Coordinates of C-alpha atoms in Angstrom, one line a residue:
Chain A
X1 CA 0.2 0.1 -0.2
X2 CA 1.3 2.8 1.1
X3 CA 1.0 4.7 -2.5
X4 CA 3.9 6.9 -3.3
X5 CA 4.0 9.0 -6.6
X6 CA 7.8 9.8 -6.7
X7 CA 8.7 6.7 -8.1
X8 CA 6.8 6.8 -11.2
X9 CA 8.3 9.8 -11.6
X10 CA 11.9 8.6 -10.8
X11 CA 10.8 6.2 -13.7
X12 CA 10.0 8.9 -15.8
X13 CA 13.4 10.0 -15.4
X14 CA 15.0 6.5 -15.7
X15 CA 13.6 6.3 -19.3
X16 CA 13.9 9.6 -20.3
X17 CA 18.1 9.1 -19.4
X18 CA 18.0 5.7 -21.4
X19 CA 15.9 7.3 -24.1
X20 CA 18.8 10.2 -24.4
X21 CA 21.9 7.7 -24.2
X22 CA 20.2 5.5 -26.8
X23 CA 19.5 8.0 -29.2
X24 CA 22.1 9.5 -28.9
X25 CA 24.6 6.5 -29.3
X26 CA 22.0 5.4 -32.4
X27 CA 22.6 9.2 -33.7
X28 CA 26.9 8.8 -33.7
X29 CA 26.6 5.4 -35.0
X30 CA 24.4 7.0 -37.3
X31 CA 27.0 9.2 -38.5
X32 CA 29.8 7.1 -38.7
X33 CA 28.0 4.6 -40.4
X34 CA 26.7 7.5 -43.2
X35 CA 30.9 8.7 -43.4
X36 CA 31.5 5.1 -44.2
X37 CA 28.9 4.5 -46.5
X38 CA 29.6 7.7 -48.2
X39 CA 33.2 6.6 -49.2
X40 CA 33.0 4.1 -51.7
X41 CA 30.5 6.3 -53.4
X42 CA 32.8 9.1 -53.9
X43 CA 35.5 6.7 -55.0
X44 CA 33.7 5.2 -57.5
X45 CA 32.5 9.1 -58.7
X46 CA 36.1 10.3 -58.6
X47 CA 37.2 7.3 -60.1
X48 CA 35.9 8.0 -64.0
X49 CA 37.9 11.4 -63.8
X50 CA 40.2 11.4 -60.9
X51 CA 43.2 9.9 -60.0
X52 CA 42.7 7.0 -61.4
X53 CA 41.3 8.6 -64.6
X54 CA 39.2 5.5 -66.2
X55 CA 37.5 6.8 -68.6
X56 CA 40.2 8.5 -70.4
X57 CA 42.5 5.5 -69.9
X58 CA 39.8 3.9 -71.3
X59 CA 39.5 6.2 -74.2
X60 CA 42.7 6.4 -74.8
X61 CA 43.1 2.4 -74.8
X62 CA 41.1 2.6 -78.0
X63 CA 42.5 5.3 -79.2
X64 CA 45.9 3.8 -79.4
X65 CA 44.2 0.4 -81.0
X66 CA 43.1 3.2 -83.7
X67 CA 39.6 2.5 -82.5
X68 CA 38.6 6.1 -81.3
X69 CA 40.1 9.3 -82.1
X70 CA 39.8 12.0 -84.3
X71 CA 36.9 10.7 -87.1
X72 CA 37.0 7.6 -85.7
X73 CA 34.0 6.4 -83.5
X74 CA 34.4 2.5 -83.6
X75 CA 31.5 0.1 -82.5
X76 CA 34.0 -1.8 -80.1
X77 CA 35.1 1.6 -78.1
X78 CA 31.2 2.2 -77.9
X79 CA 30.3 -1.3 -76.5
X80 CA 32.8 0.0 -73.8
X81 CA 32.5 2.9 -72.9
X82 CA 28.5 2.4 -72.8
X83 CA 28.9 -1.2 -70.8
X84 CA 31.6 1.3 -68.5
X85 CA 29.1 3.9 -67.8
X86 CA 26.0 1.3 -67.5
X87 CA 28.4 -0.5 -64.9
X88 CA 29.8 2.7 -62.9
X89 CA 26.0 4.0 -62.9
X90 CA 24.7 0.9 -60.7
X91 CA 27.6 0.5 -59.0
X92 CA 27.4 3.7 -57.7
X93 CA 23.1 3.4 -57.3
X94 CA 24.1 0.6 -55.1
X95 CA 26.4 2.3 -53.7
X96 CA 24.0 4.8 -52.8
X97 CA 21.1 2.7 -52.0
X98 CA 23.1 0.0 -49.3
X99 CA 24.2 3.5 -47.7
X100 CA 20.7 5.0 -47.8
X101 CA 19.6 1.7 -46.1
X102 CA 22.2 1.3 -43.7
X103 CA 21.0 5.2 -42.5
X104 CA 17.4 4.0 -42.2
X105 CA 18.5 1.2 -39.7
X106 CA 19.2 3.7 -38.1
X107 CA 16.6 6.6 -38.1
X108 CA 14.4 3.0 -37.6
X109 CA 16.3 2.4 -34.1
X110 CA 15.7 6.1 -33.3
X111 CA 11.8 5.8 -34.2
X112 CA 11.7 2.4 -32.1
X113 CA 13.3 4.3 -29.2
X114 CA 11.1 7.3 -29.6
X115 CA 8.1 4.0 -29.8
X116 CA 9.4 2.5 -26.9
X117 CA 9.8 5.6 -24.6
X118 CA 6.4 6.0 -24.9
X119 CA 4.9 3.2 -24.3
X120 CA 7.4 2.8 -21.5
X121 CA 5.7 5.9 -20.2
X122 CA 1.8 4.8 -20.9
X123 CA 3.2 1.9 -19.1
X124 CA 4.3 3.9 -15.9
X125 CA 1.1 5.8 -16.2
X126 CA -0.7 2.6 -16.4
X127 CA 1.0 0.9 -13.0
X128 CA 0.3 4.1 -11.4
X129 CA -3.4 3.8 -12.1
X130 CA -3.3 0.7 -11.2
X131 CA -1.6 1.5 -7.7
X132 CA -3.8 3.9 -7.0
X133 CA -6.8 1.9 -7.4
X134 CA -5.3 -0.6 -5.1
X135 CA -4.4 1.8 -2.4
X136 CA -8.2 3.3 -3.2
X137 CA -9.5 -0.5 -1.9
X138 CA -6.8 -1.2 1.0
X139 CA -7.7 2.2 2.1
X140 CA -11.5 1.3 1.8
X141 CA -10.6 -2.4 3.4
X142 CA -8.9 -0.9 6.3
X143 CA -12.6 1.2 7.3
Chain B
X1 CA -54.1 -12.0 75.4
X2 CA -56.4 -14.7 77.3
X3 CA -57.7 -13.3 80.7
X4 CA -58.6 -16.2 83.6
X5 CA -61.6 -15.4 84.7
X6 CA -61.9 -16.0 88.2
X7 CA -63.5 -19.4 88.9
X8 CA -67.3 -19.5 90.2
X9 CA -67.7 -19.2 93.9
X10 CA -66.8 -22.0 95.8
X11 CA -69.1 -24.4 97.8
X12 CA -69.7 -22.1 101.1
X13 CA -69.1 -19.1 99.7
X14 CA -70.5 -16.4 101.1
X15 CA -72.4 -13.6 99.0
X16 CA -73.2 -9.7 100.1
X17 CA -75.5 -9.3 101.6
X18 CA -77.8 -6.9 99.5
X19 CA -77.6 -9.7 96.9
X20 CA -79.4 -12.9 96.6
X21 CA -77.4 -15.4 98.2
X22 CA -76.3 -12.9 100.8
X23 CA -74.6 -14.6 104.1
X24 CA -72.5 -17.2 101.7
X25 CA -68.9 -18.2 102.2
X26 CA -66.7 -15.8 100.1
X27 CA -65.6 -17.2 96.7
X28 CA -61.6 -16.1 97.9
X29 CA -60.8 -16.5 100.9
X30 CA -62.2 -20.3 103.2
X31 CA -64.3 -18.7 106.2
X32 CA -61.8 -18.9 109.3
X33 CA -62.3 -18.8 112.8
X34 CA -61.5 -14.7 113.0
X35 CA -57.8 -14.2 113.3
X36 CA -55.6 -11.0 112.8
X37 CA -53.4 -12.6 110.4
X38 CA -55.0 -15.3 108.6
X39 CA -53.4 -18.1 110.2
X40 CA -52.8 -21.5 107.9
X41 CA -54.2 -24.8 108.9
X42 CA -51.4 -27.0 108.6
X43 CA -53.6 -30.2 109.0
X44 CA -51.2 -33.0 108.9
X45 CA -49.3 -30.6 111.9
X46 CA -52.5 -30.9 113.8
X47 CA -53.7 -34.1 113.7
X48 CA -53.0 -36.0 117.0
X49 CA -55.5 -33.2 119.1
X50 CA -58.6 -34.7 119.7
X51 CA -59.6 -32.5 122.3
X52 CA -62.5 -30.7 121.5
X53 CA -66.2 -32.3 120.2
X54 CA -65.9 -29.9 116.7
X55 CA -68.9 -31.7 115.2
X56 CA -70.9 -30.4 118.4
X57 CA -70.3 -27.0 118.2
X58 CA -70.3 -26.3 114.5
X59 CA -71.4 -29.1 112.5
X60 CA -74.5 -30.4 114.6
X61 CA -76.8 -27.8 113.5
X62 CA -78.3 -27.8 117.0
X63 CA -78.0 -24.3 118.2
X64 CA -74.9 -23.8 120.4
X65 CA -75.0 -27.2 122.4
X66 CA -71.6 -27.3 124.3
X67 CA -70.1 -24.8 122.7
X68 CA -68.6 -21.6 123.8
X69 CA -70.6 -18.1 123.7
X70 CA -67.4 -16.2 122.9
X71 CA -66.5 -18.7 119.8
X72 CA -69.8 -17.7 118.6
X73 CA -69.7 -14.4 118.5
X74 CA -65.9 -14.2 117.2
X75 CA -67.2 -16.4 114.0
X76 CA -70.2 -14.9 113.4
X77 CA -68.6 -11.2 113.0
X78 CA -65.7 -13.0 111.3
X79 CA -68.0 -14.5 109.0
X80 CA -69.2 -10.7 108.4
X81 CA -66.4 -9.3 108.0
X82 CA -64.6 -12.0 105.9
X83 CA -68.0 -12.1 103.4
X84 CA -67.4 -7.9 102.8
X85 CA -63.7 -8.5 102.1
X86 CA -64.8 -11.0 99.5
X87 CA -67.4 -8.9 98.1
X88 CA -65.2 -6.5 97.6
X89 CA -62.3 -8.3 96.2
X90 CA -65.2 -9.6 94.4
X91 CA -65.9 -6.2 92.9
X92 CA -62.4 -5.7 91.8
X93 CA -62.0 -8.7 90.1
X94 CA -64.8 -8.1 88.3
X95 CA -64.1 -4.6 87.7
X96 CA -60.1 -5.8 86.8
X97 CA -61.5 -8.3 84.8
X98 CA -64.1 -6.3 83.3
X99 CA -61.5 -3.5 82.3
X100 CA -58.8 -6.4 81.1
X101 CA -61.7 -7.5 78.7
X102 CA -61.9 -3.6 77.2
X103 CA -58.4 -3.7 76.8
X104 CA -58.7 -7.4 75.4
X105 CA -61.2 -6.0 72.8
X106 CA -59.1 -3.1 72.4
X107 CA -56.1 -4.8 71.6
X108 CA -58.6 -7.5 69.4
X109 CA -60.0 -4.9 67.3
X110 CA -56.5 -3.2 66.6
X111 CA -55.4 -6.8 65.6
X112 CA -58.7 -7.3 63.3
X113 CA -57.7 -3.7 61.8
X114 CA -54.3 -4.9 61.0
X115 CA -55.2 -7.6 59.3
X116 CA -57.8 -5.5 57.3
X117 CA -55.0 -3.4 56.8
X118 CA -52.7 -6.2 56.2
X119 CA -55.3 -7.4 53.5
X120 CA -55.6 -4.3 51.7
X121 CA -52.3 -3.7 51.4
X122 CA -51.9 -7.5 49.9
X123 CA -54.4 -6.8 47.3
X124 CA -53.1 -3.4 46.7
X125 CA -49.5 -5.3 45.7
X126 CA -50.9 -8.5 44.3
X127 CA -53.2 -5.7 41.6
X128 CA -49.8 -5.2 40.3
X129 CA -48.2 -8.7 40.3
X130 CA -51.4 -11.0 39.3
X131 CA -50.7 -12.9 36.7
X132 CA -47.0 -12.4 36.3
X133 CA -47.6 -9.2 35.2
X134 CA -44.1 -6.6 35.4
X135 CA -44.5 -4.1 37.9
X136 CA -44.7 -1.0 35.8
X137 CA -41.8 0.9 37.2
X138 CA -39.6 -2.1 36.5
X139 CA -41.1 -2.7 32.7
X140 CA -40.7 0.7 32.1
X141 CA -37.5 0.6 32.8
X142 CA -36.6 -2.6 31.2
X143 CA -38.5 -1.5 28.0
X144 CA -36.3 2.1 28.1
X145 CA -33.3 0.1 28.9
X146 CA -34.1 -1.5 25.6
X147 CA -35.3 1.3 23.5
X148 CA -32.1 3.2 24.5
X149 CA -29.8 -0.4 23.9
X150 CA -31.8 -0.7 20.2
X151 CA -31.3 2.8 19.9
X152 CA -27.7 3.1 19.9
X153 CA -26.9 -0.4 18.3
X154 CA -29.6 0.9 15.0
X155 CA -27.3 4.5 15.7
X156 CA -23.8 3.0 15.9
X157 CA -24.6 1.1 12.4
X158 CA -25.9 4.0 11.0
X159 CA -22.9 6.0 11.7
X160 CA -21.0 3.0 10.3
X161 CA -23.3 2.5 7.5
X162 CA -22.4 6.2 6.4
X163 CA -18.7 6.2 7.0
X164 CA -18.6 3.1 4.9
X165 CA -20.6 4.6 2.3
X166 CA -17.9 8.1 2.7
X167 CA -15.0 5.4 2.1
X168 CA -16.5 4.2 -0.2
X169 CA -17.0 7.6 -2.5
X170 CA -13.5 8.4 -1.2
X171 CA -12.0 5.2 -3.1
X172 CA -14.0 5.6 -6.1
X173 CA -13.0 8.8 -6.3
X174 CA -9.4 8.3 -6.2
X175 CA -9.9 5.3 -8.8
X176 CA -12.3 7.0 -11.0
X177 CA -9.2 9.9 -11.0
X178 CA -6.7 7.3 -11.4
X179 CA -8.0 6.1 -14.4
X180 CA -9.7 8.8 -15.7
X181 CA -6.1 10.6 -15.4
X182 CA -4.6 7.4 -17.7
X183 CA -7.4 7.4 -20.1
X184 CA -6.8 11.3 -20.7
X185 CA -2.6 10.8 -20.9
X186 CA -3.4 7.5 -22.8
X187 CA -6.1 9.5 -25.3
X188 CA -3.5 12.8 -25.5
X189 CA 0.0 11.2 -25.1
X190 CA 2.1 10.9 -28.3
X191 CA 1.9 6.9 -30.0
X192 CA 3.2 8.2 -33.2
X193 CA 6.9 7.4 -33.6
X194 CA 6.3 5.2 -36.5
X195 CA 3.4 7.5 -38.2
X196 CA 5.7 10.7 -37.8
X197 CA 8.9 8.9 -38.5
X198 CA 10.2 9.8 -42.3
X199 CA 9.6 8.2 -45.1
X200 CA 12.3 6.9 -47.0
X201 CA 12.7 8.1 -50.7
X202 CA 14.8 6.0 -53.3
X203 CA 17.6 8.3 -54.2
X204 CA 17.7 9.1 -57.5
X205 CA 20.6 7.7 -59.6
X206 CA 22.3 9.4 -62.6
X207 CA 24.4 8.7 -65.7
X208 CA 27.1 11.4 -64.7
X209 CA 28.9 11.0 -67.8
X210 CA 26.1 11.0 -70.0
X211 CA 27.7 14.3 -71.3
X212 CA 31.5 12.8 -71.9
X213 CA 29.8 9.9 -74.0
X214 CA 27.4 12.3 -75.7
X215 CA 30.9 13.9 -76.7
X216 CA 32.5 10.7 -77.4
X217 CA 29.5 9.6 -80.0
X218 CA 28.6 7.0 -77.8
X219 CA 24.9 6.8 -76.9
X220 CA 24.0 7.5 -73.6
X221 CA 21.0 5.1 -73.1
X222 CA 23.7 2.1 -73.4
X223 CA 23.7 3.4 -69.1
X224 CA 20.1 2.0 -68.9
X225 CA 21.1 -1.3 -67.6
X226 CA 22.9 0.0 -64.9
X227 CA 20.8 3.0 -64.6
X228 CA 17.7 0.7 -64.1
X229 CA 19.4 -2.4 -61.9
X230 CA 20.4 0.8 -59.6
X231 CA 16.7 2.5 -60.0
X232 CA 15.4 -0.6 -58.5
X233 CA 17.7 -1.3 -56.3
X234 CA 17.0 2.0 -54.3
X235 CA 13.3 2.0 -54.9
X236 CA 13.0 -1.5 -53.5
X237 CA 14.9 -0.7 -50.2
X238 CA 12.7 2.6 -49.9
X239 CA 9.7 0.8 -50.1
X240 CA 10.3 -1.9 -47.8
X241 CA 11.4 0.9 -44.9
X242 CA 8.2 2.4 -45.9
X243 CA 5.8 -0.8 -45.3
X244 CA 8.1 -1.6 -42.7
X245 CA 7.0 2.0 -40.9
X246 CA 3.5 1.9 -42.2
X247 CA 2.9 -1.7 -41.1
X248 CA 4.7 -0.5 -36.8
X249 CA 2.5 2.4 -37.1
X250 CA -0.7 0.3 -37.5
X251 CA 1.1 -2.1 -34.7
X252 CA 1.1 1.1 -32.4
X253 CA -1.6 2.7 -33.0
X254 CA -3.9 -0.9 -31.7
X255 CA -1.4 -1.6 -28.8
X256 CA -2.5 2.1 -28.2
X257 CA -6.5 1.1 -28.6
X258 CA -5.5 -1.9 -26.4
X259 CA -4.3 0.1 -23.7
X260 CA -7.6 2.1 -23.7
X261 CA -9.1 -1.3 -23.4
X262 CA -6.8 -2.3 -20.9
X263 CA -7.8 0.9 -18.8
X264 CA -11.2 0.2 -19.2
X265 CA -11.0 -2.8 -17.7
X266 CA -8.8 -2.1 -14.9
X267 CA -11.4 0.4 -13.9
X268 CA -14.6 -1.6 -14.2
X269 CA -12.6 -4.4 -12.3
X270 CA -11.4 -1.7 -9.5
X271 CA -15.1 -0.3 -9.5
X272 CA -16.1 -4.0 -8.8
X273 CA -13.9 -4.4 -6.0
X274 CA -14.6 -1.6 -4.1
X275 CA -18.0 -2.6 -4.6
X276 CA -17.8 -6.2 -3.5
X277 CA -15.8 -5.0 -0.3
X278 CA -18.8 -2.5 0.2
X279 CA -20.8 -5.2 0.2
X280 CA -18.6 -7.9 1.9
X281 CA -18.6 -4.7 4.7
X282 CA -21.9 -3.8 4.3
X283 CA -22.7 -7.6 5.5
X284 CA -20.6 -7.6 8.1
X285 CA -22.2 -4.9 9.6
X286 CA -25.4 -5.8 9.2
X287 CA -24.5 -9.3 10.8
X288 CA -22.9 -7.5 13.4
X289 CA -26.1 -5.4 13.9
X290 CA -28.2 -8.3 14.3
X291 CA -26.1 -10.4 16.7
X292 CA -26.4 -6.7 18.7
X293 CA -29.9 -6.6 18.2
X294 CA -30.7 -10.4 18.8
X295 CA -28.2 -10.0 22.0
X296 CA -29.8 -6.9 23.5
X297 CA -33.2 -9.5 22.6
X298 CA -32.0 -12.5 24.9
X299 CA -30.9 -9.7 27.3
X300 CA -34.3 -7.9 27.3
X301 CA -36.0 -11.6 27.3
X302 CA -34.2 -13.1 30.0
X303 CA -35.0 -10.1 32.0
X304 CA -38.6 -9.7 31.5
X305 CA -38.6 -13.6 32.4
X306 CA -36.7 -13.2 35.8
X307 CA -39.1 -10.5 36.5
X308 CA -41.7 -12.8 35.7
X309 CA -40.9 -15.1 37.7
X310 CA -40.4 -12.8 40.3
X311 CA -43.5 -11.4 40.1
X312 CA -45.2 -14.9 40.0
X313 CA -43.0 -16.0 43.4
X314 CA -44.6 -12.2 45.3
X315 CA -48.4 -13.2 43.5
X316 CA -48.0 -16.6 45.7
X317 CA -46.2 -15.2 48.7
X318 CA -48.8 -12.6 49.0
X319 CA -51.7 -14.7 48.3
X320 CA -50.0 -17.3 50.6
X321 CA -49.9 -14.0 53.2
X322 CA -53.3 -13.7 52.2
X323 CA -54.9 -17.1 53.0
X324 CA -53.0 -16.9 56.4
X325 CA -54.7 -13.2 57.4
X326 CA -58.0 -15.8 56.1
X327 CA -56.8 -18.7 58.5
X328 CA -55.4 -16.7 61.6
X329 CA -59.4 -15.3 62.0
X330 CA -58.0 -12.2 62.5
X331 CA -60.2 -10.8 59.5
X332 CA -63.3 -11.8 61.0
X333 CA -62.4 -9.7 63.9
X334 CA -65.7 -7.1 64.1
X335 CA -63.8 -4.1 64.3
X336 CA -66.9 -1.7 64.0
X337 CA -65.9 1.2 65.8
X338 CA -68.1 2.1 69.1
X339 CA -70.2 4.5 69.3
X340 CA -69.9 4.7 73.8
X341 CA -69.4 7.8 75.9
X342 CA -66.9 6.7 78.4
X343 CA -69.8 6.9 80.5
X344 CA -71.9 4.5 78.7
X345 CA -69.2 2.3 78.8
X346 CA -68.7 3.1 82.5
X347 CA -72.1 2.2 83.0
X348 CA -72.3 -1.0 80.9
X349 CA -70.0 -2.7 82.6
X350 CA -71.1 -1.4 85.8
X351 CA -73.9 -2.9 85.2
X352 CA -72.0 -6.0 83.9
X353 CA -70.2 -6.4 86.9
X354 CA -73.3 -6.2 89.4
X355 CA -75.0 -9.0 87.1
X356 CA -72.1 -11.3 87.0
X357 CA -71.4 -10.8 90.8
X358 CA -75.0 -11.8 91.3
X359 CA -75.1 -14.9 88.8
X360 CA -71.5 -15.6 90.7
X361 CA -73.1 -14.8 94.2
X362 CA -76.2 -16.5 92.9
X363 CA -74.5 -19.6 92.0
X364 CA -72.5 -20.3 95.0
X365 CA -75.3 -19.1 97.7
X366 CA -76.7 -22.4 95.4
X367 CA -73.9 -24.6 95.9
X368 CA -74.0 -24.1 99.6
X369 CA -77.8 -24.1 99.9
X370 CA -77.4 -27.6 98.1
X371 CA -74.6 -28.7 100.9
X372 CA -74.9 -29.7 104.0
X373 CA -73.0 -27.3 106.4
X374 CA -70.5 -29.6 107.1
X375 CA -69.5 -30.4 103.9
X376 CA -69.4 -26.5 103.4
X377 CA -67.1 -26.1 106.2
X378 CA -65.1 -29.1 104.5
X379 CA -65.0 -27.0 101.6
X380 CA -63.7 -24.0 103.5
X381 CA -61.2 -25.6 105.2
X382 CA -60.1 -27.5 102.4
X383 CA -59.8 -24.5 100.2
X384 CA -57.5 -23.1 103.0
X385 CA -55.3 -25.7 103.1
X386 CA -51.2 -25.2 102.6
X387 CA -48.4 -27.3 102.6
X388 CA -47.1 -29.9 100.4
X389 CA -49.9 -32.5 100.7
X390 CA -52.6 -29.3 100.2
X391 CA -53.4 -30.9 96.4
X392 CA -53.4 -34.0 97.5
X393 CA -55.8 -33.5 100.1
X394 CA -58.0 -31.1 98.4
X395 CA -58.6 -33.7 95.7
X396 CA -59.4 -36.0 98.1
X397 CA -61.8 -33.5 99.9
X398 CA -63.6 -32.5 96.6
X399 CA -64.2 -35.9 95.6
X400 CA -65.7 -36.4 98.7
X401 CA -68.0 -33.4 98.6
X402 CA -69.1 -34.4 94.9
X403 CA -70.0 -38.1 96.4
X404 CA -71.8 -36.9 99.7
X405 CA -72.9 -32.9 99.3
X406 CA -75.0 -33.4 102.5
X407 CA -72.6 -35.4 104.3
X408 CA -73.4 -35.1 108.0
X409 CA -70.7 -33.7 110.3
X410 CA -70.1 -37.3 111.7
X411 CA -69.6 -38.3 108.1
X412 CA -67.2 -35.4 108.0
X413 CA -65.5 -36.2 110.9
X414 CA -65.2 -39.9 110.3
X415 CA -63.8 -39.0 106.4
X416 CA -61.5 -35.8 107.6
X417 CA -61.1 -36.4 111.4
X418 CA -58.2 -34.1 111.6
X419 CA -60.5 -30.9 111.1
X420 CA -61.9 -30.8 114.3
X421 CA -58.1 -30.2 115.6
X422 CA -57.6 -27.7 113.1
X423 CA -60.4 -26.0 113.9
X424 CA -59.3 -26.2 117.3
X425 CA -55.9 -24.8 117.0
X426 CA -57.3 -21.9 114.7
X427 CA -59.8 -20.5 117.6
X428 CA -57.3 -20.9 120.2
X429 CA -54.6 -18.7 118.0
X430 CA -56.9 -16.3 117.8
X431 CA -57.6 -15.9 121.5

């Protein structure tokens, strides 16, 4: 018996603290994941004309073989460039999707934490109402 | 108080001279030869003195032949004085008797009046307890006590019931308040994390080297297979994510509704519990009240029964007392108050005294007349006898007198030879 609502406030504060910790950790992990996930995308993007110069090299390779050059646009070169672009676009899209999916996982975790927090708050309120009812019944029994 | 009435005058008693039978011997004192101190006659001691012819002087009836003249004179004088004294004594005794009778009548009347008063008291008491009825004062007290105890029990029950109702209302208020607050909270608090979570959008995929391809004379459409694959992957991920959020949001909404249902059920259960508790406590109060009222009723009944027993015992005792009054005869005593004046009463007593005296004297004279002179003298002498053998002598003489009322002096002398000596001795002492 002996209804003491302060214990529910304590539980509420604990919930808020746990939520804050969980959200902070999740946010940080999301940041790390986003950073890590962005890296291959950047590499793919920069690989075409960056240090690796994949496109210029491919064009130069076909130019040395006389399949590409001034006035020359061989079908082999066109197919190779087209295949490269297609593959690159696919890998880049995959990398972006992977990153987006991974980030959605963190977003979902944050949402679940929020949902859990709300549920727990309602649990506390339900328990409090039950305790009030039990105490009222006990008080009546004492008369 | 009984009073021994004087005995009838013995044979030889002499009435007063002014009434019939005057001259008879006194009732109370024997006629003796005149002496100053009325000497006693010790017959046994004088038995051996056979000198004087006593029969010739007294009992012969022949007119004094042979007897000294002085003796007859003395005897006659003594007889007159003695008769007067005896008459006075008789008057006194009759007066004393009548006075005592008056006192006795008064005492008897008081006894009768006392009995009547007792009867009135008993009957008055009986009226209050007849038929086992409880005396009014006790009955009133008993009823008042029962009413007070009943009222106390009922008032206490009412107070406890009212207090229980108040406490029940408070408990119900607390419960409703708690569950009401919960309901308000459940209805108002956010349960929308999934519903409001940002939906995913497919990351756009583009061919960023399309311009270069065109510059190289390569058709940009050649990138289409890769582009489609990337777009499919992006869209698939976003769609799955959004579907998941939608599902979770729906589940969350259902969970909240479940919570509201739970709150309503818990509230109803709590109310039912309180109602059951209230009913149980009301039942306990009812039981206690019934037990208390029953105990009061039992005590009341026991008290009434005891009082009725006491009343019946009292009634029986009163009836016994009334019956004893009837048996004693005191109720039959005439308690009519006399209306005669003191003078009338004195006159009545005097007349009665005179009549009684006359009757007594007449009876004594008749007795004396019915006897011979010798027997009368014998009776006189015997009446005066004293000593240890006097009762036996008197008994013997009385038997003789009864059998021989007209005995001659010789017969008397033969039966009681010592009488003559006694008479002579007495005469000598007088001289």
